[in-house]
Amino acid sequence: MTLHISPDARATAEACARQLAGWMAAAIAQRGIAHTALSGGSTPKLMLEILAGFDVDWSRAHFWQVDERGVPPTDAQSNARMIRAALVPAVHFHRMKGEIDARQAAAEYAAEIQSALQDAPFDVVQCGIGDDGHTASLFPGQPLVLDRSQVTAGLWVEDKQQWRITLLPKPILDARHLAVLAAGAGKGPALRRALHGEIDLLRTPAQLLRGAHWFLDEIAAQSAK
Ligand code: 6PG
């Protein structure tokens, strides 16, 4: 695990955006293209707005989703909507179809990933962590957190009473670079378990990300101790 702790949420978002831009530039320099998967929720918004202002070769940067809620792309809850609104210059955006059957959307997304990446990994995956310790749409108690072979899943999330489409652990852990962005005291208990607790993936799926680069603000880092 590599911890990047910044004084406040804005500085944390900036540090994460800078790191993502650097990883993308390296991928573009080495392979001519960068494939980056982005999480949803509210935390990445500022980070993506900052990233949008960086000097990125947008024509060679492909963006993907880590997860999506079972809603149309026009819905206020749609992660695709948030990403598109925040990352205005992104030309290539591969959307999970929250408006169709989640299992069908997951299968289509896995096929799209396979066709674009062949068997190569994502260059960058950026995840978040929920207050309950979930990451992507792998919530506590979900046995798919233990799956190491499939790429995506469509699943019903009881806690949220919502269908979700999500990347599974394999593409997340295979990523060339893995970042987690979290801010605020509310994440403290989940972060503590994710970073330092005894491994129990079914209880705290975000423990999957232990080896990642963690971008935290001071409050989150302190509350995780
Ligand atoms: C989602 C996510 C999710 C997110 C965490 C944290 O659709 O909810 O992609 O996994 O990363 O829930 O979300 P917040 O940033 O809103 O706290």
JSON list of C-alpha atoms and ligand atoms in Angstrom, two decimals:
[
{"chain": "A", "resi": 1, "resn": "MET", "atom": "CA", "xyz": [0.00, 0.00, 0.00]},
{"chain": "A", "resi": 2, "resn": "THR", "atom": "CA", "xyz": [1.20, 3.52, -0.76]},
{"chain": "A", "resi": 3, "resn": "LEU", "atom": "CA", "xyz": [-0.45, 6.34, 1.16]},
{"chain": "A", "resi": 4, "resn": "HIS", "atom": "CA", "xyz": [-0.69, 9.83, -0.34]},
{"chain": "A", "resi": 5, "resn": "ILE", "atom": "CA", "xyz": [-2.08, 12.11, 2.36]},
{"chain": "A", "resi": 6, "resn": "SER", "atom": "CA", "xyz": [-3.03, 15.70, 1.54]},
{"chain": "A", "resi": 7, "resn": "PRO", "atom": "CA", "xyz": [-4.28, 18.48, 3.83]},
{"chain": "A", "resi": 8, "resn": "ASP", "atom": "CA", "xyz": [-7.82, 18.72, 2.47]},
{"chain": "A", "resi": 9, "resn": "ALA", "atom": "CA", "xyz": [-10.26, 17.24, -0.04]},
{"chain": "A", "resi": 10, "resn": "ARG", "atom": "CA", "xyz": [-9.23, 19.58, -2.87]},
{"chain": "A", "resi": 11, "resn": "ALA", "atom": "CA", "xyz": [-5.52, 18.86, -2.45]},
{"chain": "A", "resi": 12, "resn": "THR", "atom": "CA", "xyz": [-6.32, 15.13, -2.32]},
{"chain": "A", "resi": 13, "resn": "ALA", "atom": "CA", "xyz": [-8.35, 15.34, -5.53]},
{"chain": "A", "resi": 14, "resn": "GLU", "atom": "CA", "xyz": [-5.51, 17.27, -7.17]},
{"chain": "A", "resi": 15, "resn": "ALA", "atom": "CA", "xyz": [-2.88, 14.75, -6.10]},
{"chain": "A", "resi": 16, "resn": "CYS", "atom": "CA", "xyz": [-5.00, 11.88, -7.43]},
{"chain": "A", "resi": 17, "resn": "ALA", "atom": "CA", "xyz": [-5.74, 13.68, -10.72]},
{"chain": "A", "resi": 18, "resn": "ARG", "atom": "CA", "xyz": [-2.03, 14.42, -11.20]},
{"chain": "A", "resi": 19, "resn": "GLN", "atom": "CA", "xyz": [-1.13, 10.79, -10.59]},
{"chain": "A", "resi": 20, "resn": "LEU", "atom": "CA", "xyz": [-3.80, 9.55, -13.01]},
{"chain": "A", "resi": 21, "resn": "ALA", "atom": "CA", "xyz": [-2.63, 12.01, -15.68]},
{"chain": "A", "resi": 22, "resn": "GLY", "atom": "CA", "xyz": [0.96, 10.81, -15.19]},
{"chain": "A", "resi": 23, "resn": "TRP", "atom": "CA", "xyz": [0.02, 7.15, -15.50]},
{"chain": "A", "resi": 24, "resn": "MET", "atom": "CA", "xyz": [-2.07, 7.90, -18.59]},
{"chain": "A", "resi": 25, "resn": "ALA", "atom": "CA", "xyz": [0.77, 9.86, -20.21]},
{"chain": "A", "resi": 26, "resn": "ALA", "atom": "CA", "xyz": [3.16, 6.96, -19.57]},
{"chain": "A", "resi": 27, "resn": "ALA", "atom": "CA", "xyz": [0.72, 4.48, -21.12]},
{"chain": "A", "resi": 28, "resn": "ILE", "atom": "CA", "xyz": [0.28, 6.72, -24.15]},
{"chain": "A", "resi": 29, "resn": "ALA", "atom": "CA", "xyz": [4.05, 7.14, -24.51]},
{"chain": "A", "resi": 30, "resn": "GLN", "atom": "CA", "xyz": [4.61, 3.38, -24.26]},
{"chain": "A", "resi": 31, "resn": "ARG", "atom": "CA", "xyz": [1.61, 1.92, -26.05]},
{"chain": "A", "resi": 32, "resn": "GLY", "atom": "CA", "xyz": [-0.08, 4.84, -27.81]},
{"chain": "A", "resi": 33, "resn": "ILE", "atom": "CA", "xyz": [-3.29, 4.54, -25.79]},
{"chain": "A", "resi": 34, "resn": "ALA", "atom": "CA", "xyz": [-4.42, 4.71, -22.15]},
{"chain": "A", "resi": 35, "resn": "HIS", "atom": "CA", "xyz": [-7.35, 2.76, -20.75]},
{"chain": "A", "resi": 36, "resn": "THR", "atom": "CA", "xyz": [-8.61, 4.13, -17.44]},
{"chain": "A", "resi": 37, "resn": "ALA", "atom": "CA", "xyz": [-11.58, 2.88, -15.40]},
{"chain": "A", "resi": 38, "resn": "LEU", "atom": "CA", "xyz": [-13.25, 5.41, -13.10]},
{"chain": "A", "resi": 39, "resn": "SER", "atom": "CA", "xyz": [-15.48, 4.89, -10.11]},
{"chain": "A", "resi": 40, "resn": "GLY", "atom": "CA", "xyz": [-18.65, 6.80, -9.39]},
{"chain": "A", "resi": 41, "resn": "GLY", "atom": "CA", "xyz": [-20.34, 8.20, -6.32]},
{"chain": "A", "resi": 42, "resn": "SER", "atom": "CA", "xyz": [-19.65, 11.77, -5.27]},
{"chain": "A", "resi": 43, "resn": "THR", "atom": "CA", "xyz": [-15.93, 11.85, -4.34]},
{"chain": "A", "resi": 44, "resn": "PRO", "atom": "CA", "xyz": [-14.43, 11.58, -7.87]},
{"chain": "A", "resi": 45, "resn": "LYS", "atom": "CA", "xyz": [-16.34, 14.60, -9.22]},
{"chain": "A", "resi": 46, "resn": "LEU", "atom": "CA", "xyz": [-13.80, 17.23, -8.10]},
{"chain": "A", "resi": 47, "resn": "MET", "atom": "CA", "xyz": [-10.87, 14.99, -9.05]},
{"chain": "A", "resi": 48, "resn": "LEU", "atom": "CA", "xyz": [-12.29, 14.58, -12.57]},
{"chain": "A", "resi": 49, "resn": "GLU", "atom": "CA", "xyz": [-12.94, 18.31, -12.91]},
{"chain": "A", "resi": 50, "resn": "ILE", "atom": "CA", "xyz": [-9.29, 18.92, -12.04]},
{"chain": "A", "resi": 51, "resn": "LEU", "atom": "CA", "xyz": [-8.13, 16.16, -14.41]},
{"chain": "A", "resi": 52, "resn": "ALA", "atom": "CA", "xyz": [-10.17, 17.82, -17.18]},
{"chain": "A", "resi": 53, "resn": "GLY", "atom": "CA", "xyz": [-7.89, 20.87, -16.90]},
{"chain": "A", "resi": 54, "resn": "PHE", "atom": "CA", "xyz": [-4.68, 18.88, -17.34]},
{"chain": "A", "resi": 55, "resn": "ASP", "atom": "CA", "xyz": [-2.72, 18.52, -20.52]},
{"chain": "A", "resi": 56, "resn": "VAL", "atom": "CA", "xyz": [-3.86, 15.03, -21.53]},
{"chain": "A", "resi": 57, "resn": "ASP", "atom": "CA", "xyz": [-3.88, 13.66, -25.09]},
{"chain": "A", "resi": 58, "resn": "TRP", "atom": "CA", "xyz": [-7.64, 13.14, -25.00]},
{"chain": "A", "resi": 59, "resn": "SER", "atom": "CA", "xyz": [-7.67, 11.53, -28.45]},
{"chain": "A", "resi": 60, "resn": "ARG", "atom": "CA", "xyz": [-5.67, 8.62, -27.01]},
{"chain": "A", "resi": 61, "resn": "ALA", "atom": "CA", "xyz": [-7.31, 8.42, -23.58]},
{"chain": "A", "resi": 62, "resn": "HIS", "atom": "CA", "xyz": [-10.12, 5.90, -23.20]},
{"chain": "A", "resi": 63, "resn": "PHE", "atom": "CA", "xyz": [-12.29, 6.02, -20.11]},
{"chain": "A", "resi": 64, "resn": "TRP", "atom": "CA", "xyz": [-14.30, 3.15, -18.68]},
{"chain": "A", "resi": 65, "resn": "GLN", "atom": "CA", "xyz": [-16.56, 2.70, -15.68]},
{"chain": "A", "resi": 66, "resn": "VAL", "atom": "CA", "xyz": [-15.79, 0.73, -12.53]},
{"chain": "A", "resi": 67, "resn": "ASP", "atom": "CA", "xyz": [-19.49, 0.47, -11.75]},
{"chain": "A", "resi": 68, "resn": "GLU", "atom": "CA", "xyz": [-22.92, 1.84, -12.56]},
{"chain": "A", "resi": 69, "resn": "ARG", "atom": "CA", "xyz": [-26.28, 2.07, -10.88]},
{"chain": "A", "resi": 70, "resn": "GLY", "atom": "CA", "xyz": [-29.35, 0.53, -12.52]},
{"chain": "A", "resi": 71, "resn": "VAL", "atom": "CA", "xyz": [-30.65, 3.86, -13.82]},
{"chain": "A", "resi": 72, "resn": "PRO", "atom": "CA", "xyz": [-30.70, 5.61, -17.20]},
{"chain": "A", "resi": 73, "resn": "PRO", "atom": "CA", "xyz": [-27.76, 7.87, -18.09]},
{"chain": "A", "resi": 74, "resn": "THR", "atom": "CA", "xyz": [-29.94, 10.93, -17.62]},
{"chain": "A", "resi": 75, "resn": "ASP", "atom": "CA", "xyz": [-30.72, 10.06, -13.98]},
{"chain": "A", "resi": 76, "resn": "ALA", "atom": "CA", "xyz": [-29.12, 12.13, -11.20]},
{"chain": "A", "resi": 77, "resn": "GLN", "atom": "CA", "xyz": [-27.75, 8.87, -9.71]},
{"chain": "A", "resi": 78, "resn": "SER", "atom": "CA", "xyz": [-26.02, 7.81, -12.93]},
{"chain": "A", "resi": 79, "resn": "ASN", "atom": "CA", "xyz": [-22.24, 7.47, -12.56]},
{"chain": "A", "resi": 80, "resn": "ALA", "atom": "CA", "xyz": [-21.85, 7.90, -16.34]},
{"chain": "A", "resi": 81, "resn": "ARG", "atom": "CA", "xyz": [-23.67, 11.21, -16.08]},
{"chain": "A", "resi": 82, "resn": "MET", "atom": "CA", "xyz": [-21.36, 12.41, -13.31]},
{"chain": "A", "resi": 83, "resn": "ILE", "atom": "CA", "xyz": [-18.21, 11.33, -15.18]},
{"chain": "A", "resi": 84, "resn": "ARG", "atom": "CA", "xyz": [-19.29, 12.92, -18.46]},
{"chain": "A", "resi": 85, "resn": "ALA", "atom": "CA", "xyz": [-20.26, 16.17, -16.79]},
{"chain": "A", "resi": 86, "resn": "ALA", "atom": "CA", "xyz": [-17.01, 16.41, -14.83]},
{"chain": "A", "resi": 87, "resn": "LEU", "atom": "CA", "xyz": [-14.58, 15.11, -17.46]},
{"chain": "A", "resi": 88, "resn": "VAL", "atom": "CA", "xyz": [-15.75, 17.34, -20.29]},
{"chain": "A", "resi": 89, "resn": "PRO", "atom": "CA", "xyz": [-12.78, 16.89, -22.69]},
{"chain": "A", "resi": 90, "resn": "ALA", "atom": "CA", "xyz": [-12.97, 13.07, -22.65]},
{"chain": "A", "resi": 91, "resn": "VAL", "atom": "CA", "xyz": [-13.62, 11.92, -26.21]},
{"chain": "A", "resi": 92, "resn": "HIS", "atom": "CA", "xyz": [-13.66, 8.16, -25.69]},
{"chain": "A", "resi": 93, "resn": "PHE", "atom": "CA", "xyz": [-16.03, 7.10, -22.93]},
{"chain": "A", "resi": 94, "resn": "HIS", "atom": "CA", "xyz": [-17.22, 3.50, -22.64]},
{"chain": "A", "resi": 95, "resn": "ARG", "atom": "CA", "xyz": [-20.48, 3.53, -20.76]},
{"chain": "A", "resi": 96, "resn": "MET", "atom": "CA", "xyz": [-22.12, 0.77, -18.73]},
{"chain": "A", "resi": 97, "resn": "LYS", "atom": "CA", "xyz": [-25.79, 0.62, -19.74]},
{"chain": "A", "resi": 98, "resn": "GLY", "atom": "CA", "xyz": [-27.61, 1.24, -16.48]},
{"chain": "A", "resi": 99, "resn": "GLU", "atom": "CA", "xyz": [-30.93, 1.43, -18.30]},
{"chain": "A", "resi": 100, "resn": "ILE", "atom": "CA", "xyz": [-31.07, -2.22, -19.43]},
{"chain": "A", "resi": 101, "resn": "ASP", "atom": "CA", "xyz": [-31.07, -5.55, -17.59]},
{"chain": "A", "resi": 102, "resn": "ALA", "atom": "CA", "xyz": [-27.95, -5.40, -15.38]},
{"chain": "A", "resi": 103, "resn": "ARG", "atom": "CA", "xyz": [-26.76, -8.92, -16.24]},
{"chain": "A", "resi": 104, "resn": "GLN", "atom": "CA", "xyz": [-27.13, -8.18, -19.94]},
{"chain": "A", "resi": 105, "resn": "ALA", "atom": "CA", "xyz": [-25.32, -4.84, -19.55]},
{"chain": "A", "resi": 106, "resn": "ALA", "atom": "CA", "xyz": [-22.50, -6.56, -17.64]},
{"chain": "A", "resi": 107, "resn": "ALA", "atom": "CA", "xyz": [-22.09, -9.18, -20.38]},
{"chain": "A", "resi": 108, "resn": "GLU", "atom": "CA", "xyz": [-22.04, -6.49, -23.06]},
{"chain": "A", "resi": 109, "resn": "TYR", "atom": "CA", "xyz": [-19.47, -4.50, -21.11]},
{"chain": "A", "resi": 110, "resn": "ALA", "atom": "CA", "xyz": [-17.19, -7.51, -20.66]},
{"chain": "A", "resi": 111, "resn": "ALA", "atom": "CA", "xyz": [-17.37, -8.06, -24.44]},
{"chain": "A", "resi": 112, "resn": "GLU", "atom": "CA", "xyz": [-16.55, -4.40, -25.08]},
{"chain": "A", "resi": 113, "resn": "ILE", "atom": "CA", "xyz": [-13.55, -4.58, -22.74]},
{"chain": "A", "resi": 114, "resn": "GLN", "atom": "CA", "xyz": [-12.34, -7.77, -24.43]},
{"chain": "A", "resi": 115, "resn": "SER", "atom": "CA", "xyz": [-12.67, -6.23, -27.87]},
{"chain": "A", "resi": 116, "resn": "ALA", "atom": "CA", "xyz": [-10.82, -3.02, -26.92]},
{"chain": "A", "resi": 117, "resn": "LEU", "atom": "CA", "xyz": [-8.13, -4.39, -24.62]},
{"chain": "A", "resi": 118, "resn": "GLN", "atom": "CA", "xyz": [-7.84, -7.91, -26.01]},
{"chain": "A", "resi": 119, "resn": "ASP", "atom": "CA", "xyz": [-6.23, -9.61, -23.04]},
{"chain": "A", "resi": 120, "resn": "ALA", "atom": "CA", "xyz": [-4.29, -6.58, -21.82]},
{"chain": "A", "resi": 121, "resn": "PRO", "atom": "CA", "xyz": [-5.07, -5.07, -18.42]},
{"chain": "A", "resi": 122, "resn": "PHE", "atom": "CA", "xyz": [-6.48, -1.59, -17.79]},
{"chain": "A", "resi": 123, "resn": "ASP", "atom": "CA", "xyz": [-3.64, 0.90, -17.50]},
{"chain": "A", "resi": 124, "resn": "VAL", "atom": "CA", "xyz": [-5.34, 2.64, -14.59]},
{"chain": "A", "resi": 125, "resn": "VAL", "atom": "CA", "xyz": [-8.25, 1.76, -12.31]},
{"chain": "A", "resi": 126, "resn": "GLN", "atom": "CA", "xyz": [-9.50, 4.32, -9.80]},
{"chain": "A", "resi": 127, "resn": "CYS", "atom": "CA", "xyz": [-11.78, 3.04, -7.06]},
{"chain": "A", "resi": 128, "resn": "GLY", "atom": "CA", "xyz": [-13.55, 4.56, -4.10]},
{"chain": "A", "resi": 129, "resn": "ILE", "atom": "CA", "xyz": [-14.66, 3.15, -0.76]},
{"chain": "A", "resi": 130, "resn": "GLY", "atom": "CA", "xyz": [-18.11, 3.35, 0.79]},
{"chain": "A", "resi": 131, "resn": "ASP", "atom": "CA", "xyz": [-18.79, 3.99, 4.49]},
{"chain": "A", "resi": 132, "resn": "ASP", "atom": "CA", "xyz": [-19.71, 0.30, 4.79]},
{"chain": "A", "resi": 133, "resn": "GLY", "atom": "CA", "xyz": [-16.42, -0.85, 3.22]},
{"chain": "A", "resi": 134, "resn": "HIS", "atom": "CA", "xyz": [-17.75, -1.59, -0.26]},
{"chain": "A", "resi": 135, "resn": "THR", "atom": "CA", "xyz": [-15.78, -0.82, -3.36]},
{"chain": "A", "resi": 136, "resn": "ALA", "atom": "CA", "xyz": [-16.96, -0.78, -6.97]},
{"chain": "A", "resi": 137, "resn": "SER", "atom": "CA", "xyz": [-20.44, -2.32, -6.51]},
{"chain": "A", "resi": 138, "resn": "LEU", "atom": "CA", "xyz": [-19.09, -5.14, -4.36]},
{"chain": "A", "resi": 139, "resn": "PHE", "atom": "CA", "xyz": [-20.98, -4.66, -1.12]},
{"chain": "A", "resi": 140, "resn": "PRO", "atom": "CA", "xyz": [-20.38, -6.53, 2.17]},
{"chain": "A", "resi": 141, "resn": "GLY", "atom": "CA", "xyz": [-21.66, -10.10, 2.00]},
{"chain": "A", "resi": 142, "resn": "GLN", "atom": "CA", "xyz": [-21.40, -10.33, -1.81]},
{"chain": "A", "resi": 143, "resn": "PRO", "atom": "CA", "xyz": [-19.56, -13.58, -2.67]},
{"chain": "A", "resi": 144, "resn": "LEU", "atom": "CA", "xyz": [-18.43, -12.21, -6.06]},
{"chain": "A", "resi": 145, "resn": "VAL", "atom": "CA", "xyz": [-15.69, -10.39, -4.16]},
{"chain": "A", "resi": 146, "resn": "LEU", "atom": "CA", "xyz": [-13.96, -13.78, -4.05]},
{"chain": "A", "resi": 147, "resn": "ASP", "atom": "CA", "xyz": [-14.26, -14.40, -7.81]},
{"chain": "A", "resi": 148, "resn": "ARG", "atom": "CA", "xyz": [-10.95, -14.13, -9.63]},
{"chain": "A", "resi": 149, "resn": "SER", "atom": "CA", "xyz": [-11.91, -15.16, -13.15]},
{"chain": "A", "resi": 150, "resn": "GLN", "atom": "CA", "xyz": [-14.83, -13.09, -14.43]},
{"chain": "A", "resi": 151, "resn": "VAL", "atom": "CA", "xyz": [-14.61, -9.49, -15.61]},
{"chain": "A", "resi": 152, "resn": "THR", "atom": "CA", "xyz": [-18.01, -7.97, -14.85]},
{"chain": "A", "resi": 153, "resn": "ALA", "atom": "CA", "xyz": [-21.29, -8.79, -13.12]},
{"chain": "A", "resi": 154, "resn": "GLY", "atom": "CA", "xyz": [-24.81, -7.46, -12.93]},
{"chain": "A", "resi": 155, "resn": "LEU", "atom": "CA", "xyz": [-26.13, -7.86, -9.42]},
{"chain": "A", "resi": 156, "resn": "TRP", "atom": "CA", "xyz": [-28.95, -6.87, -7.11]},
{"chain": "A", "resi": 157, "resn": "VAL", "atom": "CA", "xyz": [-27.73, -4.87, -4.10]},
{"chain": "A", "resi": 158, "resn": "GLU", "atom": "CA", "xyz": [-30.08, -5.43, -1.21]},
{"chain": "A", "resi": 159, "resn": "ASP", "atom": "CA", "xyz": [-28.66, -2.55, 0.88]},
{"chain": "A", "resi": 160, "resn": "LYS", "atom": "CA", "xyz": [-29.34, -0.08, -1.92]},
{"chain": "A", "resi": 161, "resn": "GLN", "atom": "CA", "xyz": [-32.45, -1.83, -3.30]},
{"chain": "A", "resi": 162, "resn": "GLN", "atom": "CA", "xyz": [-30.89, -1.34, -6.70]},
{"chain": "A", "resi": 163, "resn": "TRP", "atom": "CA", "xyz": [-29.39, -3.26, -9.60]},
{"chain": "A", "resi": 164, "resn": "ARG", "atom": "CA", "xyz": [-25.73, -2.54, -10.19]},
{"chain": "A", "resi": 165, "resn": "ILE", "atom": "CA", "xyz": [-23.21, -3.33, -12.91]},
{"chain": "A", "resi": 166, "resn": "THR", "atom": "CA", "xyz": [-19.65, -3.70, -11.71]},
{"chain": "A", "resi": 167, "resn": "LEU", "atom": "CA", "xyz": [-16.13, -4.67, -12.60]},
{"chain": "A", "resi": 168, "resn": "LEU", "atom": "CA", "xyz": [-15.10, -7.76, -10.63]},
{"chain": "A", "resi": 169, "resn": "PRO", "atom": "CA", "xyz": [-11.81, -8.17, -8.72]},
{"chain": "A", "resi": 170, "resn": "LYS", "atom": "CA", "xyz": [-9.82, -9.61, -11.64]},
{"chain": "A", "resi": 171, "resn": "PRO", "atom": "CA", "xyz": [-9.75, -6.51, -13.89]},
{"chain": "A", "resi": 172, "resn": "ILE", "atom": "CA", "xyz": [-9.35, -4.25, -10.84]},
{"chain": "A", "resi": 173, "resn": "LEU", "atom": "CA", "xyz": [-6.40, -6.19, -9.43]},
{"chain": "A", "resi": 174, "resn": "ASP", "atom": "CA", "xyz": [-4.83, -6.79, -12.85]},
{"chain": "A", "resi": 175, "resn": "ALA", "atom": "CA", "xyz": [-4.66, -3.03, -13.54]},
{"chain": "A", "resi": 176, "resn": "ARG", "atom": "CA", "xyz": [-1.17, -1.69, -14.20]},
{"chain": "A", "resi": 177, "resn": "HIS", "atom": "CA", "xyz": [-1.90, 1.08, -11.69]},
{"chain": "A", "resi": 178, "resn": "LEU", "atom": "CA", "xyz": [-4.58, 1.10, -9.02]},
{"chain": "A", "resi": 179, "resn": "ALA", "atom": "CA", "xyz": [-5.69, 4.21, -7.11]},
{"chain": "A", "resi": 180, "resn": "VAL", "atom": "CA", "xyz": [-8.24, 4.72, -4.37]},
{"chain": "A", "resi": 181, "resn": "LEU", "atom": "CA", "xyz": [-9.65, 8.16, -3.60]},
{"chain": "A", "resi": 182, "resn": "ALA", "atom": "CA", "xyz": [-11.39, 8.87, -0.30]},
{"chain": "A", "resi": 183, "resn": "ALA", "atom": "CA", "xyz": [-12.00, 11.92, 1.83]},
{"chain": "A", "resi": 184, "resn": "GLY", "atom": "CA", "xyz": [-13.83, 12.85, 5.02]},
{"chain": "A", "resi": 185, "resn": "ALA", "atom": "CA", "xyz": [-14.21, 11.45, 8.52]},
{"chain": "A", "resi": 186, "resn": "GLY", "atom": "CA", "xyz": [-17.21, 9.31, 7.57]},
{"chain": "A", "resi": 187, "resn": "LYS", "atom": "CA", "xyz": [-14.91, 6.83, 5.86]},
{"chain": "A", "resi": 188, "resn": "GLY", "atom": "CA", "xyz": [-12.81, 6.28, 9.01]},
{"chain": "A", "resi": 189, "resn": "PRO", "atom": "CA", "xyz": [-14.09, 2.90, 10.25]},
{"chain": "A", "resi": 190, "resn": "ALA", "atom": "CA", "xyz": [-14.25, 1.41, 6.74]},
{"chain": "A", "resi": 191, "resn": "LEU", "atom": "CA", "xyz": [-10.79, 2.74, 5.92]},
{"chain": "A", "resi": 192, "resn": "ARG", "atom": "CA", "xyz": [-9.38, 1.34, 9.14]},
{"chain": "A", "resi": 193, "resn": "ARG", "atom": "CA", "xyz": [-10.65, -2.14, 8.25]},
{"chain": "A", "resi": 194, "resn": "ALA", "atom": "CA", "xyz": [-9.61, -1.78, 4.61]},
{"chain": "A", "resi": 195, "resn": "LEU", "atom": "CA", "xyz": [-6.07, -0.67, 5.38]},
{"chain": "A", "resi": 196, "resn": "HIS", "atom": "CA", "xyz": [-5.24, -2.36, 8.65]},
{"chain": "A", "resi": 197, "resn": "GLY", "atom": "CA", "xyz": [-7.93, -4.91, 9.59]},
{"chain": "A", "resi": 198, "resn": "GLU", "atom": "CA", "xyz": [-7.68, -8.67, 9.48]},
{"chain": "A", "resi": 199, "resn": "ILE", "atom": "CA", "xyz": [-8.51, -9.79, 5.95]},
{"chain": "A", "resi": 200, "resn": "ASP", "atom": "CA", "xyz": [-12.20, -10.62, 5.60]},
{"chain": "A", "resi": 201, "resn": "LEU", "atom": "CA", "xyz": [-13.22, -9.64, 2.07]},
{"chain": "A", "resi": 202, "resn": "LEU", "atom": "CA", "xyz": [-16.83, -10.57, 2.61]},
{"chain": "A", "resi": 203, "resn": "ARG", "atom": "CA", "xyz": [-17.07, -8.03, 5.42]},
{"chain": "A", "resi": 204, "resn": "THR", "atom": "CA", "xyz": [-14.88, -5.34, 3.86]},
{"chain": "A", "resi": 205, "resn": "PRO", "atom": "CA", "xyz": [-14.60, -5.75, 0.09]},
{"chain": "A", "resi": 206, "resn": "ALA", "atom": "CA", "xyz": [-12.31, -2.69, -0.13]},
{"chain": "A", "resi": 207, "resn": "GLN", "atom": "CA", "xyz": [-9.56, -4.83, 1.44]},
{"chain": "A", "resi": 208, "resn": "LEU", "atom": "CA", "xyz": [-9.10, -5.98, -2.16]},
{"chain": "A", "resi": 209, "resn": "LEU", "atom": "CA", "xyz": [-7.39, -2.65, -2.75]},
{"chain": "A", "resi": 210, "resn": "ARG", "atom": "CA", "xyz": [-4.79, -2.90, 0.00]},
{"chain": "A", "resi": 211, "resn": "GLY", "atom": "CA", "xyz": [-1.89, -2.86, -2.44]},
{"chain": "A", "resi": 212, "resn": "ALA", "atom": "CA", "xyz": [-3.16, 0.28, -4.19]},
{"chain": "A", "resi": 213, "resn": "HIS", "atom": "CA", "xyz": [-2.12, 3.93, -4.08]},
{"chain": "A", "resi": 214, "resn": "TRP", "atom": "CA", "xyz": [-4.50, 5.49, -1.52]},
{"chain": "A", "resi": 215, "resn": "PHE", "atom": "CA", "xyz": [-5.25, 9.20, -1.89]},
{"chain": "A", "resi": 216, "resn": "LEU", "atom": "CA", "xyz": [-6.66, 10.42, 1.41]},
{"chain": "A", "resi": 217, "resn": "ASP", "atom": "CA", "xyz": [-7.24, 13.73, 3.05]},
{"chain": "A", "resi": 218, "resn": "GLU", "atom": "CA", "xyz": [-5.85, 14.37, 6.53]},
{"chain": "A", "resi": 219, "resn": "ILE", "atom": "CA", "xyz": [-9.25, 13.86, 8.21]},
{"chain": "A", "resi": 220, "resn": "ALA", "atom": "CA", "xyz": [-9.83, 10.48, 6.55]},
{"chain": "A", "resi": 221, "resn": "ALA", "atom": "CA", "xyz": [-6.27, 9.37, 7.27]},
{"chain": "A", "resi": 222, "resn": "GLN", "atom": "CA", "xyz": [-6.53, 10.41, 10.94]},
{"chain": "A", "resi": 223, "resn": "SER", "atom": "CA", "xyz": [-9.92, 8.79, 11.40]},
{"chain": "A", "resi": 224, "resn": "ALA", "atom": "CA", "xyz": [-8.59, 5.53, 9.92]},
{"chain": "A", "resi": 225, "resn": "LYS", "atom": "CA", "xyz": [-5.95, 5.18, 12.63]},
{"chain": "B", "resi": 1, "resn": "6PG", "atom": "C1", "xyz": [-20.98, 4.04, -6.62]},
{"chain": "B", "resi": 1, "resn": "6PG", "atom": "C2", "xyz": [-19.51, 3.81, -6.62]},
{"chain": "B", "resi": 1, "resn": "6PG", "atom": "C3", "xyz": [-18.98, 3.40, -5.33]},
{"chain": "B", "resi": 1, "resn": "6PG", "atom": "C4", "xyz": [-18.26, 4.54, -4.69]},
{"chain": "B", "resi": 1, "resn": "6PG", "atom": "C5", "xyz": [-18.42, 4.52, -3.21]},
{"chain": "B", "resi": 1, "resn": "6PG", "atom": "C6", "xyz": [-18.00, 5.82, -2.58]},
{"chain": "B", "resi": 1, "resn": "6PG", "atom": "O1", "xyz": [-21.59, 3.97, -7.65]},
{"chain": "B", "resi": 1, "resn": "6PG", "atom": "O2", "xyz": [-21.50, 4.32, -5.53]},
{"chain": "B", "resi": 1, "resn": "6PG", "atom": "O3", "xyz": [-18.76, 3.78, -7.71]},
{"chain": "B", "resi": 1, "resn": "6PG", "atom": "O4", "xyz": [-18.32, 2.21, -5.29]},
{"chain": "B", "resi": 1, "resn": "6PG", "atom": "O5", "xyz": [-16.90, 4.53, -5.04]},
{"chain": "B", "resi": 1, "resn": "6PG", "atom": "O6", "xyz": [-19.77, 4.29, -2.91]},
{"chain": "B", "resi": 1, "resn": "6PG", "atom": "O7", "xyz": [-18.89, 6.79, -2.97]},
{"chain": "B", "resi": 1, "resn": "6PG", "atom": "P1", "xyz": [-18.86, 8.28, -2.47]},
{"chain": "B", "resi": 1, "resn": "6PG", "atom": "O8", "xyz": [-17.71, 8.92, -3.17]},
{"chain": "B", "resi": 1, "resn": "6PG", "atom": "O9", "xyz": [-20.17, 8.86, -2.94]},
{"chain": "B", "resi": 1, "resn": "6PG", "atom": "O10", "xyz": [-18.70, 8.24, -1.02]}
]
